Coordinates of C-alpha atoms and ligand atoms in Angstrom, one line a residue:
X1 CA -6.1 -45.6 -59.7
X2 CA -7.3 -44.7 -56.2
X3 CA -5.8 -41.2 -54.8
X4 CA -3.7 -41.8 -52.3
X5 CA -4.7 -39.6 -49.2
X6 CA -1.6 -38.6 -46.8
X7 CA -2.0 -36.3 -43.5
X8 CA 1.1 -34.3 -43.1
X9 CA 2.3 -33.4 -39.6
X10 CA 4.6 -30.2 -39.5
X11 CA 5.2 -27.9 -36.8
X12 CA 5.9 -24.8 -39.8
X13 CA 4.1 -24.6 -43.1
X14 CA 5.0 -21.6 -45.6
X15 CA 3.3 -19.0 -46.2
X16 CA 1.5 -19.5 -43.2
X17 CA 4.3 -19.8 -40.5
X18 CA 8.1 -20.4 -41.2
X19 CA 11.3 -20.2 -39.8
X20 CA 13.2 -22.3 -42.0
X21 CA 13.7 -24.1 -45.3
X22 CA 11.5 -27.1 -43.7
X23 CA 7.9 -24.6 -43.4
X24 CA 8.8 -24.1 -47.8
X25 CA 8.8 -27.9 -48.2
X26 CA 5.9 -28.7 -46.4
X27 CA 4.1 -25.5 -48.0
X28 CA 5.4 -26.9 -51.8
X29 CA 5.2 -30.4 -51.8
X30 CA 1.2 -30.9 -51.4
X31 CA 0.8 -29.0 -54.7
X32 CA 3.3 -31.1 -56.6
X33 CA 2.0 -34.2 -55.3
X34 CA -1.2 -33.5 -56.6
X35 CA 0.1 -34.1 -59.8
X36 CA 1.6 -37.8 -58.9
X37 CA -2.0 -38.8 -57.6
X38 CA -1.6 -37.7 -53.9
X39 CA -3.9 -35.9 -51.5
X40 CA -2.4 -34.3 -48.9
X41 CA -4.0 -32.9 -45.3
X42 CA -1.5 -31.2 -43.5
X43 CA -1.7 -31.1 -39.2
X44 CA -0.5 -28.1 -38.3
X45 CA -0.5 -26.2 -34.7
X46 CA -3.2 -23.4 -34.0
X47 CA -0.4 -20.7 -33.4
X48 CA -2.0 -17.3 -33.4
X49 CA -0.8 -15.9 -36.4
X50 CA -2.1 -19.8 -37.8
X51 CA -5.4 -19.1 -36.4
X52 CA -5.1 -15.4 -37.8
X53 CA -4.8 -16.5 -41.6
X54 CA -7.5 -19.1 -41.2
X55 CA -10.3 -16.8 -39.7
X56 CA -13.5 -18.4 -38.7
X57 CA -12.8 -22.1 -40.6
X58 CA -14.9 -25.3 -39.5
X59 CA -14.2 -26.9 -36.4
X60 CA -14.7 -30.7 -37.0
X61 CA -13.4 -32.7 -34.0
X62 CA -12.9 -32.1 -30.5
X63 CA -10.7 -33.3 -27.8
X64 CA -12.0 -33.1 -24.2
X65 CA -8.4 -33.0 -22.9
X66 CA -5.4 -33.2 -24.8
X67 CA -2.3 -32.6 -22.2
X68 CA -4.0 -29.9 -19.7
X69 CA -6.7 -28.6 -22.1
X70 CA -9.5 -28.5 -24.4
X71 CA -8.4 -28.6 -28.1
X72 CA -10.3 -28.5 -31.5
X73 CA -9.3 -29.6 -35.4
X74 CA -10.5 -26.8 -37.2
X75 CA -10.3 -27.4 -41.0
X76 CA -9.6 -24.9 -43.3
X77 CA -8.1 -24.3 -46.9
X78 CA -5.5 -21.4 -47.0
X79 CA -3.8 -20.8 -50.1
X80 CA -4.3 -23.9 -52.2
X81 CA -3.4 -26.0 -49.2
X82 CA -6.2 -28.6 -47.0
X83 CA -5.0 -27.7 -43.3
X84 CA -6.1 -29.1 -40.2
X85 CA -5.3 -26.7 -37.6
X86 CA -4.9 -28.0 -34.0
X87 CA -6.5 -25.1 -31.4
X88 CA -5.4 -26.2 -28.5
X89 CA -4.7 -22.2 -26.7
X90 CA -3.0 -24.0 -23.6
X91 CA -0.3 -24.7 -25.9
X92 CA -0.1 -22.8 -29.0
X93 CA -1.3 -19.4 -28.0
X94 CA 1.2 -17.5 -27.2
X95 CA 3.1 -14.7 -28.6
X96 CA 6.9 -14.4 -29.6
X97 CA 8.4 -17.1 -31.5
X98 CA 7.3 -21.0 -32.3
X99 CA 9.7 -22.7 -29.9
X100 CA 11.2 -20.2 -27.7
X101 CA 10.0 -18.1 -24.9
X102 CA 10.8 -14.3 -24.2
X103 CA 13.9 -15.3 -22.0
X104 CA 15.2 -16.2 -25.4
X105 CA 15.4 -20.2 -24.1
X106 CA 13.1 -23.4 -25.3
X107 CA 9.8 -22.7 -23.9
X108 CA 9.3 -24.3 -20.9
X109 CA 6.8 -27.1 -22.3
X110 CA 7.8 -28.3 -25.3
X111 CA 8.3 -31.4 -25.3
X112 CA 4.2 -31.6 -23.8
X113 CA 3.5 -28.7 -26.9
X114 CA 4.7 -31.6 -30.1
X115 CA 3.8 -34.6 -27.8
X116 CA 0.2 -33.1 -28.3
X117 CA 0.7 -32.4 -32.2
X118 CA 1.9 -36.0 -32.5
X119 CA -1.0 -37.2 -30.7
X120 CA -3.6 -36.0 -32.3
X121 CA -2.2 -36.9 -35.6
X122 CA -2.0 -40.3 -34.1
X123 CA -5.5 -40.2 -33.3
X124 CA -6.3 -39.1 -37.3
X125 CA -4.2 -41.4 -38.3
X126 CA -6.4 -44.1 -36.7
X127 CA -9.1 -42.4 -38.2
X128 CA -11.3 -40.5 -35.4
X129 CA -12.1 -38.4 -38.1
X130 CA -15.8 -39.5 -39.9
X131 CA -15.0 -40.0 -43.5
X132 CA -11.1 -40.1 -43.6
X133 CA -8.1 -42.1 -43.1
X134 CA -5.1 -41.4 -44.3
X135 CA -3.0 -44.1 -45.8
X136 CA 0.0 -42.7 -44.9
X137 CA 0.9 -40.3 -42.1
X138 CA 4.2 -38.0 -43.1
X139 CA 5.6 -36.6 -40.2
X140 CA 8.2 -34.1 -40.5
X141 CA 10.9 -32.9 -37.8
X142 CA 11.6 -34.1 -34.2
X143 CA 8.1 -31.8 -33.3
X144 CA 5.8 -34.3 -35.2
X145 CA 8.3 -37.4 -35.1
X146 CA 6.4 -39.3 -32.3
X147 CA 3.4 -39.7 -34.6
X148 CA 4.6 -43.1 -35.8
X149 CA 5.5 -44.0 -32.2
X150 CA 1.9 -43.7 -31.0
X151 CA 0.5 -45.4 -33.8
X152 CA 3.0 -48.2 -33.3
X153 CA 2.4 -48.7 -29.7
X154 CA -1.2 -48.1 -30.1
X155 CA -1.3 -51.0 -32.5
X156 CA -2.2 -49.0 -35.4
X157 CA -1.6 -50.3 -39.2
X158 CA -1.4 -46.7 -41.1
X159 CA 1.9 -46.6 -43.3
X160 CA 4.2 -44.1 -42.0
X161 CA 7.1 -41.8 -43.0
X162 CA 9.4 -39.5 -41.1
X163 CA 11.5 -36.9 -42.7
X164 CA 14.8 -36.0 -41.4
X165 CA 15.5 -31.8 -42.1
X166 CA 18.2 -31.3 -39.6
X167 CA 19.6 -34.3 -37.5
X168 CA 21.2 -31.1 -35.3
X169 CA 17.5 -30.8 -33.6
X170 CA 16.4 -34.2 -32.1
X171 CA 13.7 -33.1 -29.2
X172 CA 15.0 -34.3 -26.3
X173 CA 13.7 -34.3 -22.7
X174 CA 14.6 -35.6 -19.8
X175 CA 13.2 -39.0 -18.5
X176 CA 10.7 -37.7 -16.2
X177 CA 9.0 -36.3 -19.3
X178 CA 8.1 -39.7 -20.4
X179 CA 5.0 -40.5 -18.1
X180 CA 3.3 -37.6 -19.4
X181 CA 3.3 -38.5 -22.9
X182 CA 0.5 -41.1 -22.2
X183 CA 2.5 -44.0 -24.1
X184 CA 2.4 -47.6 -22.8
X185 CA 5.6 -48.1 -20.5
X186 CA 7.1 -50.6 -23.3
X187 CA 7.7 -47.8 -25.3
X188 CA 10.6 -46.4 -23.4
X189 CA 12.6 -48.9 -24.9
X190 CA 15.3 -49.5 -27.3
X191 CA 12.6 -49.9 -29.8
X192 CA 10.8 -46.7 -28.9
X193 CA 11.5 -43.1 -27.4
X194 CA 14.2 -44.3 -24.5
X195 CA 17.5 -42.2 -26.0
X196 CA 20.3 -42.2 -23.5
X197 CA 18.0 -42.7 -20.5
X198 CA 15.8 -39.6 -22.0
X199 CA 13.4 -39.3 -24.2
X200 CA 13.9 -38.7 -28.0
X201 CA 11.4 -37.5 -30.2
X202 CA 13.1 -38.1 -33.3
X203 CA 14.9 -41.2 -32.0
X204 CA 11.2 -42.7 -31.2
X205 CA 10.2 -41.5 -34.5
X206 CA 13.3 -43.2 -36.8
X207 CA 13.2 -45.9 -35.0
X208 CA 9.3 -46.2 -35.2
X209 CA 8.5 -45.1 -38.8
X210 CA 8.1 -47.1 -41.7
X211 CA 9.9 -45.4 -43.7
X212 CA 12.6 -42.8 -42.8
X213 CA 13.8 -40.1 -45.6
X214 CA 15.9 -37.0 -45.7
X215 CA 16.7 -34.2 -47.9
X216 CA 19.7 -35.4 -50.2
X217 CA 21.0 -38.8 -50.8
X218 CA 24.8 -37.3 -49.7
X219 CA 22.6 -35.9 -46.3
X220 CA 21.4 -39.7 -46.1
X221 CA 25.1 -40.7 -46.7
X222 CA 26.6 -38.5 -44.5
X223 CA 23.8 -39.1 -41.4
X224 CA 25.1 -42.6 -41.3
X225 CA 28.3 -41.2 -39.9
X226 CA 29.8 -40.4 -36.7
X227 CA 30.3 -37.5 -37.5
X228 CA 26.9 -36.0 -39.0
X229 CA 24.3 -38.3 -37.4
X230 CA 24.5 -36.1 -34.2
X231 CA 24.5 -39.5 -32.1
X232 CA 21.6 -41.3 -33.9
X233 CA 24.3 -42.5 -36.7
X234 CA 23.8 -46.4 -35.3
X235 CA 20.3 -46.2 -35.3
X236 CA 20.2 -44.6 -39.0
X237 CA 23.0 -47.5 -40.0
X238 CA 20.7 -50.2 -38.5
X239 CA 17.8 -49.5 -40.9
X240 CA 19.5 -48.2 -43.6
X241 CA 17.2 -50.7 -45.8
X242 CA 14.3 -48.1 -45.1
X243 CA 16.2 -44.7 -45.2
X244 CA 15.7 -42.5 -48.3
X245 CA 17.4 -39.1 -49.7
X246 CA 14.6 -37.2 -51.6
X247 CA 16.5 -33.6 -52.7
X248 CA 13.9 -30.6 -51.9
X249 CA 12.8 -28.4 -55.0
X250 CA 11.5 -25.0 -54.5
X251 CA 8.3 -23.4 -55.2
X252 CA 9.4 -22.0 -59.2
X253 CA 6.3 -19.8 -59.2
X254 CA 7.2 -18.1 -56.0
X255 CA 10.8 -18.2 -57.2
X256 CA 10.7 -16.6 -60.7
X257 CA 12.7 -14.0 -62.2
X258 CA 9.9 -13.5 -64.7
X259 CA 7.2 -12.4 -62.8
X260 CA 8.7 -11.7 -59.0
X261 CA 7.3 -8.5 -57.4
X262 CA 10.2 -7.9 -55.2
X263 CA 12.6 -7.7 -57.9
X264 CA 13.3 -3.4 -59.4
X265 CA 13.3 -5.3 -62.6
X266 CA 12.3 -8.6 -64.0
X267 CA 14.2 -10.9 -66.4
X268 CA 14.6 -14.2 -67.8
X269 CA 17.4 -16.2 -69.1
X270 CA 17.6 -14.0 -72.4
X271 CA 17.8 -10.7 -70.9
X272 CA 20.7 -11.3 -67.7
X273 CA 21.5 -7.9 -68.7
X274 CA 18.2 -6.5 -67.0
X275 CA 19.7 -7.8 -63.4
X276 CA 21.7 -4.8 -63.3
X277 CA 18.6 -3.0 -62.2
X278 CA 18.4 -5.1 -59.1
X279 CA 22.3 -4.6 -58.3
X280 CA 21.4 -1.1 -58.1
X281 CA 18.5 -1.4 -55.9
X282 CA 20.5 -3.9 -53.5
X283 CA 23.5 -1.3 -53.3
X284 CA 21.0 1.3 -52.0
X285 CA 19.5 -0.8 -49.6
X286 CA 22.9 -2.0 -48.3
X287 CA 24.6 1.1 -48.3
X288 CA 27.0 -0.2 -50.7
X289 CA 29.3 1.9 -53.7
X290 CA 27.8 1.5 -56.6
X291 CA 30.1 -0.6 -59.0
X292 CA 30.1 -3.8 -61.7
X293 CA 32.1 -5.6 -59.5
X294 CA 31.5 -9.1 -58.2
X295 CA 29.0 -8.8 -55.6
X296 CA 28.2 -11.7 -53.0
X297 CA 25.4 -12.3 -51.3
X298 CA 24.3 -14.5 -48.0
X299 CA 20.7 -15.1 -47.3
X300 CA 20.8 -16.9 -43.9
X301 CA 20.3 -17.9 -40.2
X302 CA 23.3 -17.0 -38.7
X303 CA 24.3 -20.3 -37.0
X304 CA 27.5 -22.2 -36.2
X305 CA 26.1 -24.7 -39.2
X306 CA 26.2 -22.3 -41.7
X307 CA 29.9 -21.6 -41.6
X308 CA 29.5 -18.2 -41.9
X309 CA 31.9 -17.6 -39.1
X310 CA 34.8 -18.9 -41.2
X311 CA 33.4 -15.6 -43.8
X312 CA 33.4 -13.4 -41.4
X313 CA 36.7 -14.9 -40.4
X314 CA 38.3 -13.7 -44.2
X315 CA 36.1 -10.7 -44.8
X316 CA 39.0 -8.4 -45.3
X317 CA 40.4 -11.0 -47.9
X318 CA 36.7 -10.9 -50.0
X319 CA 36.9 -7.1 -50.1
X320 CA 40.7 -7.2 -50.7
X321 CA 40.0 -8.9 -53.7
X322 CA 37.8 -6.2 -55.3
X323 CA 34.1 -8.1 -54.1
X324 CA 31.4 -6.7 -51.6
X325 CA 29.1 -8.6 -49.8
X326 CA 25.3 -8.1 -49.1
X327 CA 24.4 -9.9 -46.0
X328 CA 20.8 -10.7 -44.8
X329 CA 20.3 -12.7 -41.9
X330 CA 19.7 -13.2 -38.2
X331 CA 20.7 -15.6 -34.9
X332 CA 23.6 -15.9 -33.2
X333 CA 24.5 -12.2 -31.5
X334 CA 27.9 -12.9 -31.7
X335 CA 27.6 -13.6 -35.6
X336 CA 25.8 -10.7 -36.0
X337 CA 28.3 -8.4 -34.4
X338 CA 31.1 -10.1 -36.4
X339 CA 29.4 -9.1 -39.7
X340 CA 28.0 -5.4 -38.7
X341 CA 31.8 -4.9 -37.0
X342 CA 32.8 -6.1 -40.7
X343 CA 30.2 -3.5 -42.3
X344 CA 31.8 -0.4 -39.9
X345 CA 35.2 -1.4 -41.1
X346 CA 34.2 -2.0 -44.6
X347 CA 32.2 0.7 -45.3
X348 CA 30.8 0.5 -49.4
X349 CA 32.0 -3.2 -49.4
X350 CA 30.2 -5.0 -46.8
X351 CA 26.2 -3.9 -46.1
X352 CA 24.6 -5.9 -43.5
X353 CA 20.9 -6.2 -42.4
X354 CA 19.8 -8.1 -39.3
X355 CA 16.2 -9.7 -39.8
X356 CA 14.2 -11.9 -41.4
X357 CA 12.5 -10.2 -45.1
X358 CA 11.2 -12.2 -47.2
X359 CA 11.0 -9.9 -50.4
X360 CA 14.5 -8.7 -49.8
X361 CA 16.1 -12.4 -50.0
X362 CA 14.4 -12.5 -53.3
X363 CA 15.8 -9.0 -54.5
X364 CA 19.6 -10.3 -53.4
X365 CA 18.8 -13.3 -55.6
X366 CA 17.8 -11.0 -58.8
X367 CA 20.7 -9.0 -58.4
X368 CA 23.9 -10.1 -56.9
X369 CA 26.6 -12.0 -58.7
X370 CA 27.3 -15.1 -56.6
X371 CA 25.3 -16.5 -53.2
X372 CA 27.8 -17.7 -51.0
X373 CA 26.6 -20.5 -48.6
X374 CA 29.4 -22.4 -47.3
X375 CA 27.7 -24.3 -44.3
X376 CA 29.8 -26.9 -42.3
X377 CA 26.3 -29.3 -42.6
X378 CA 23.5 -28.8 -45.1
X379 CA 21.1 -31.0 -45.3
X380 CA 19.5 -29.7 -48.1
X381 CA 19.8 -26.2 -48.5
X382 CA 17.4 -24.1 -50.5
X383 CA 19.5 -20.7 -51.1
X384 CA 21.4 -22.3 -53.3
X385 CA 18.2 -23.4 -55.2
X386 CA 17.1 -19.8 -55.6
X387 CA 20.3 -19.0 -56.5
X388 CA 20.5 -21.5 -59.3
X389 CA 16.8 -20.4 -60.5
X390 CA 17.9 -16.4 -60.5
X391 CA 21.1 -16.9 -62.4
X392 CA 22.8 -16.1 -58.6
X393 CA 26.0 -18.5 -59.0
X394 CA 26.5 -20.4 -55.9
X395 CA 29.4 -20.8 -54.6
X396 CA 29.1 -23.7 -51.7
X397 CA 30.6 -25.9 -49.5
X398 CA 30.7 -29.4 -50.6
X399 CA 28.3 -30.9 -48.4
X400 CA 24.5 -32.5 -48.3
X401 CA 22.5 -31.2 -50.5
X402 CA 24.5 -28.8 -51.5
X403 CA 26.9 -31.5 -53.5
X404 CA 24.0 -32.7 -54.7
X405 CA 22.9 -29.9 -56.3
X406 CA 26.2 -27.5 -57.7
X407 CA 28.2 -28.8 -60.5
X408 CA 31.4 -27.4 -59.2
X409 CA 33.3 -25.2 -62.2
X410 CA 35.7 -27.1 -62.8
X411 CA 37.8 -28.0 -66.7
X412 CA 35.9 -30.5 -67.3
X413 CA 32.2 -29.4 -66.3
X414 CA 33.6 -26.0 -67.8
X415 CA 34.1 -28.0 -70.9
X416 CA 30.8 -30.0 -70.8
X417 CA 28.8 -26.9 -70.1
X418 CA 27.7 -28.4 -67.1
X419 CA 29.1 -25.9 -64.7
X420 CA 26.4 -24.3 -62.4
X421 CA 28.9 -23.1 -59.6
X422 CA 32.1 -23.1 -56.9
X423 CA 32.4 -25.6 -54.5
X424 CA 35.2 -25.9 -51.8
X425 CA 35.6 -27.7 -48.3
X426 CA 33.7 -27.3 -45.7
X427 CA 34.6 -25.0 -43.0
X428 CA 38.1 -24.1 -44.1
X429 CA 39.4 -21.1 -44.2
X430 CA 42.3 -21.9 -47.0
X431 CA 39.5 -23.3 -49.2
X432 CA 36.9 -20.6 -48.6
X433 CA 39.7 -17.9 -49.5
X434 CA 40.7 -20.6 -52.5
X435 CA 37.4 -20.5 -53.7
X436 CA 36.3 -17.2 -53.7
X437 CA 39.8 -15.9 -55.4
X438 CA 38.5 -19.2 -58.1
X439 CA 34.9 -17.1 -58.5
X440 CA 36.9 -13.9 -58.9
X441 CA 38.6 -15.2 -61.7
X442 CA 35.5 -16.8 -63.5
X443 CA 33.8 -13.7 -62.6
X444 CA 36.5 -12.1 -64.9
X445 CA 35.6 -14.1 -67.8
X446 CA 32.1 -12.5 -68.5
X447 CA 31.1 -15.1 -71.2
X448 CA 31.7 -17.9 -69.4
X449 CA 30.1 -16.0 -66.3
X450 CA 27.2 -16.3 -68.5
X451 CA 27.3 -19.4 -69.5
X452 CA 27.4 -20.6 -65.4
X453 CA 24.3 -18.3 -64.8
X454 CA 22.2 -19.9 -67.9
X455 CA 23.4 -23.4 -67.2
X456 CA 22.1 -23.1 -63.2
X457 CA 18.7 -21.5 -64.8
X458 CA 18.6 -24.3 -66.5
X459 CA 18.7 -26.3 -63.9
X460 CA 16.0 -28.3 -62.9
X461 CA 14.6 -27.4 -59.2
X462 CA 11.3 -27.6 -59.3
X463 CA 9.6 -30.4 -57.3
X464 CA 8.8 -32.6 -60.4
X465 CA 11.5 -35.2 -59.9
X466 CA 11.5 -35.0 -55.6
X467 CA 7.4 -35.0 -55.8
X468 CA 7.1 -38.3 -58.2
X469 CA 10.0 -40.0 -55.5
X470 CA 7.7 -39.0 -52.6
X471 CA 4.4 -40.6 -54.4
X472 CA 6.6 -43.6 -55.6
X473 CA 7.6 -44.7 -51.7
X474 CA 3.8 -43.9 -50.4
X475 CA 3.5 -46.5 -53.2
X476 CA 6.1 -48.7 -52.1
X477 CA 4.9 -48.2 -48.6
X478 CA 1.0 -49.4 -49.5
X479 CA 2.1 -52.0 -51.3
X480 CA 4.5 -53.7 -48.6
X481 CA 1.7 -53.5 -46.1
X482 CA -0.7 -55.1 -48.9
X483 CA 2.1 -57.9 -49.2
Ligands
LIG1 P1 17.6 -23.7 -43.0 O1 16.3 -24.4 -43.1 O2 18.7 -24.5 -42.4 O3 17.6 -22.3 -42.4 P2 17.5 -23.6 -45.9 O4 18.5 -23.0 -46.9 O5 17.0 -25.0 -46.1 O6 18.2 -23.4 -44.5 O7 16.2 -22.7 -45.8 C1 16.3 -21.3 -45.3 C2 15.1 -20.6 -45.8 O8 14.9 -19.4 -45.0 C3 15.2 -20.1 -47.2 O9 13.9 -20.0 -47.8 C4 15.8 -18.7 -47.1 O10 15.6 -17.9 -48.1 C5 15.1 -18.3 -45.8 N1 15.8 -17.3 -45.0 C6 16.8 -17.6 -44.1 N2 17.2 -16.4 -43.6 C7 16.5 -15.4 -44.1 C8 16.4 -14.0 -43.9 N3 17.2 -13.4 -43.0 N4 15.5 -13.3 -44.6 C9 14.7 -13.9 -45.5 N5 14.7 -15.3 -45.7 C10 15.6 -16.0 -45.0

């Protein structure tokens, strides 16, 4: 059977560049694909610490002027995966962060910075490259989502997808951006990028793409709703035919208790015992009292999605209860204030560390008890996957992905042995204090405590079952357009 060959558009890719859970699915999925018959290329853009990581690499196609500038595709292979890089300095080299200036607000030009990464993954996907055309072009995010709209409009046949990660960031500009983007005038229509007299990146993209999919089937559900498809709901309901929940897995030899680095001890599903070495070495860093308690942990952006305000909200009732909490995560200043006021008035209980570090997310997974993510939307979520894999209980809201993945604890998938965690209502205080007082209680029972950390490391979440879903709708996707 032929390979199929897909370019990947991304505006993050792990471990190259990342600020969230979509740069460790666009980083996994080319290696489990591999398996299922699937080549992947991902488009990425030349950011410098991109063009860092790739060092000299092999420029292969140039573009005389791509919005205000020379640009090149420089190919390269960095850590198993086949990248083409888009240099184009004008717009990608800069310092600071991927999409937003030192004032701390979008940076001025980007809805010009992803109209470019769309366009010249339009132009691969015409196939301006000498010896390959993709069969499908998978864009991912509102940054690559007009990708399908320029092939559409400029008449191209290549099969495409766009993937859905977070319907809360849509890319979108006002009118006068529209000119710019070098699209024929019909597509500020219904039927293209025209979103409420603006233009919409991801609206042009859903409404443009072949196939549409997101990160759980209850994400895909719920996205069909007023009140989670941000305003795009009709659209979404309208080709509903063509719209897909794929769950993300996670990289399980990155994510290993076995064999992880960061961890002050290593262990496996036979020896939970050894974890205690890793509560230890969290207390320290967190400045917490050393004790066998229950011990939460959050691993997060500190946004209004991730419900964490509703936590902070009922801190004093967490570390009433006898718990402490380990909290690593940055974003909203307000948040972060909440959670280090917390930490002053909690002192033992409640450790907090603003920032982003990578090896210390992995540490809180080897050593606390429970990972509390209790976001008001998740469209997939990958903490809780982690948690799952490091014998972390999660104990979640019930919504997205996260209902797709938890087996709530309750009699009867106690009974079953099915149990992998808590689950409670969504951004409510009463069920957030409801659940955690449930966790304290099962944290009580150590035996069956067990039982909940071996059945979540038994869990499946590697990309296996997502990957062959992915290969079987490129399938799907070749074959209509063979039909
Ligand atoms: P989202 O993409 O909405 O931020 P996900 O759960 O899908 O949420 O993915 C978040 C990813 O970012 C996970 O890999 C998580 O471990 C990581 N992460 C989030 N905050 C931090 C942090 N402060 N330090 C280290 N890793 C973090």
């Amino acid at each position: 059977m032929k390979t199929i060959q897909v370019l990947a558009v991304t505006p993050e890719i792990f471990p190259l560049i990342k600020t969230g859970g979509l740069a460790d699915v666009t980083g996994a999925l080319p290696g489990a694909l591999a398996d299922h018959n699937v080549a992947v290329r991902t488009l990425i853009p030349g950011y410098p610490k991109v063009m860092e990581s790739i060092g000299e690499g092999e420029a292969i196609y140039i573009f005389p002027e791509l919005y205000g500038g020379t640009a090149r595709l420089i190919a390269a292979t960095v850590a198993g995966l086949d990248l083409l890089v888009l240099d184009a300095p004008h717009l990608f080299n800069r310092p600071g962060s991927l999409y937003l200036g030192p004032d701390g607000k979008d940076w001025f030009d980007n809805a010009t910075r992803f109209a470019a990464l769309s366009c010249a993954a339009g132009e691969i996907g015409r196939g301006v490259l000498p010896g390959y055309q993709p069969d499908v072009v998978h864009a991912h995010d509102w940054q690559a989502a007009l990708t399908p709209v320029f092939l559409r409009f400029g008449g191209h046949q290549v099969r495409t997808v766009v993937t859905v990660h977070n319907m809360a960031f849509q890319g979108q500009f006002p009118a006068d951006n529209f000119p710019l983007l070098g699209l024929p005038a019909g597509a500020f229509s219904l039927n293209g990028v025209e979103y409420y007299g603006g233009v919409g990146y991801l609206k042009g993209g859903l409404a443009c793409a072949d196939a549409i999919t997101t990160v759980s089937p209850t994400y895909a559900d719920e996205i069909c709703t007023g009140a989670f498809g941000m305003g795009l709901h009709g659209l979404l309901r309208a080709r509903h035919n063509v719209l897909h929940g794929i769950v993300n897995g996670i990289d399980t030899a990155v994510w290993n208790p076995a064999t992880d680095d960061a961890l002050a001890q290593t262990y496996d599903i036979r020896s939970l015992g050894r974890r205690v070495a890793n509560k230890r070495a969290i207390e320290l860093r967190f400045n917490l009292q050393e004790d066998d308690g229950l011990l939460y942990c959050v691993v997060s952006r500190l946004t209004w999605q991730k419900g964490l305000d509703v936590l902070a909200a009922n801190l004093d009732t967490l570390v009433a209860s006898g718990a402490r909490l380990a909290l690593l995560g940055s974003g909203d200043a307000a948040l972060e204030q909440q959670f280090i006021e917390a930490s002053l008035r909690h002192p033992g209980r409640v450790g907090v560390i603003v920032g982003y570090d990578e090896p210390l997310s992995h540490l809180l997974m080897g050593g606390a008890d429970a990972i509390l993510v209790p976001s008001r939307f998740e469209p997939c979520g990958l903490t809780q996957l982690y948690g799952l894999r490091y014998g972390c209980v999660p104990v979640v809201a019930r919504t997205g992905g996260l209902a797709d993945t938890i087996v709530d604890a309750n009699e009867a998938a106690i009974s079953a042995g099915a149990a992998t965690g808590v689950m409670c209502h969504a951004a409510d205080s009463g069920a957030l204090n409801a659940a955690l007082e449930r966790t304290q209680r099962l944290y009580t029972d150590r035996k069956l405590w067990a039982a909940l950390q071996r059945a979540g490391m038994k869990t499946d979440v590697s990309w296996d079952h997502s990957a062959a879903r992915y290969a079987a709708l490129y399938i799907q996707l070749l074959k209509e357009k063979q039909a």
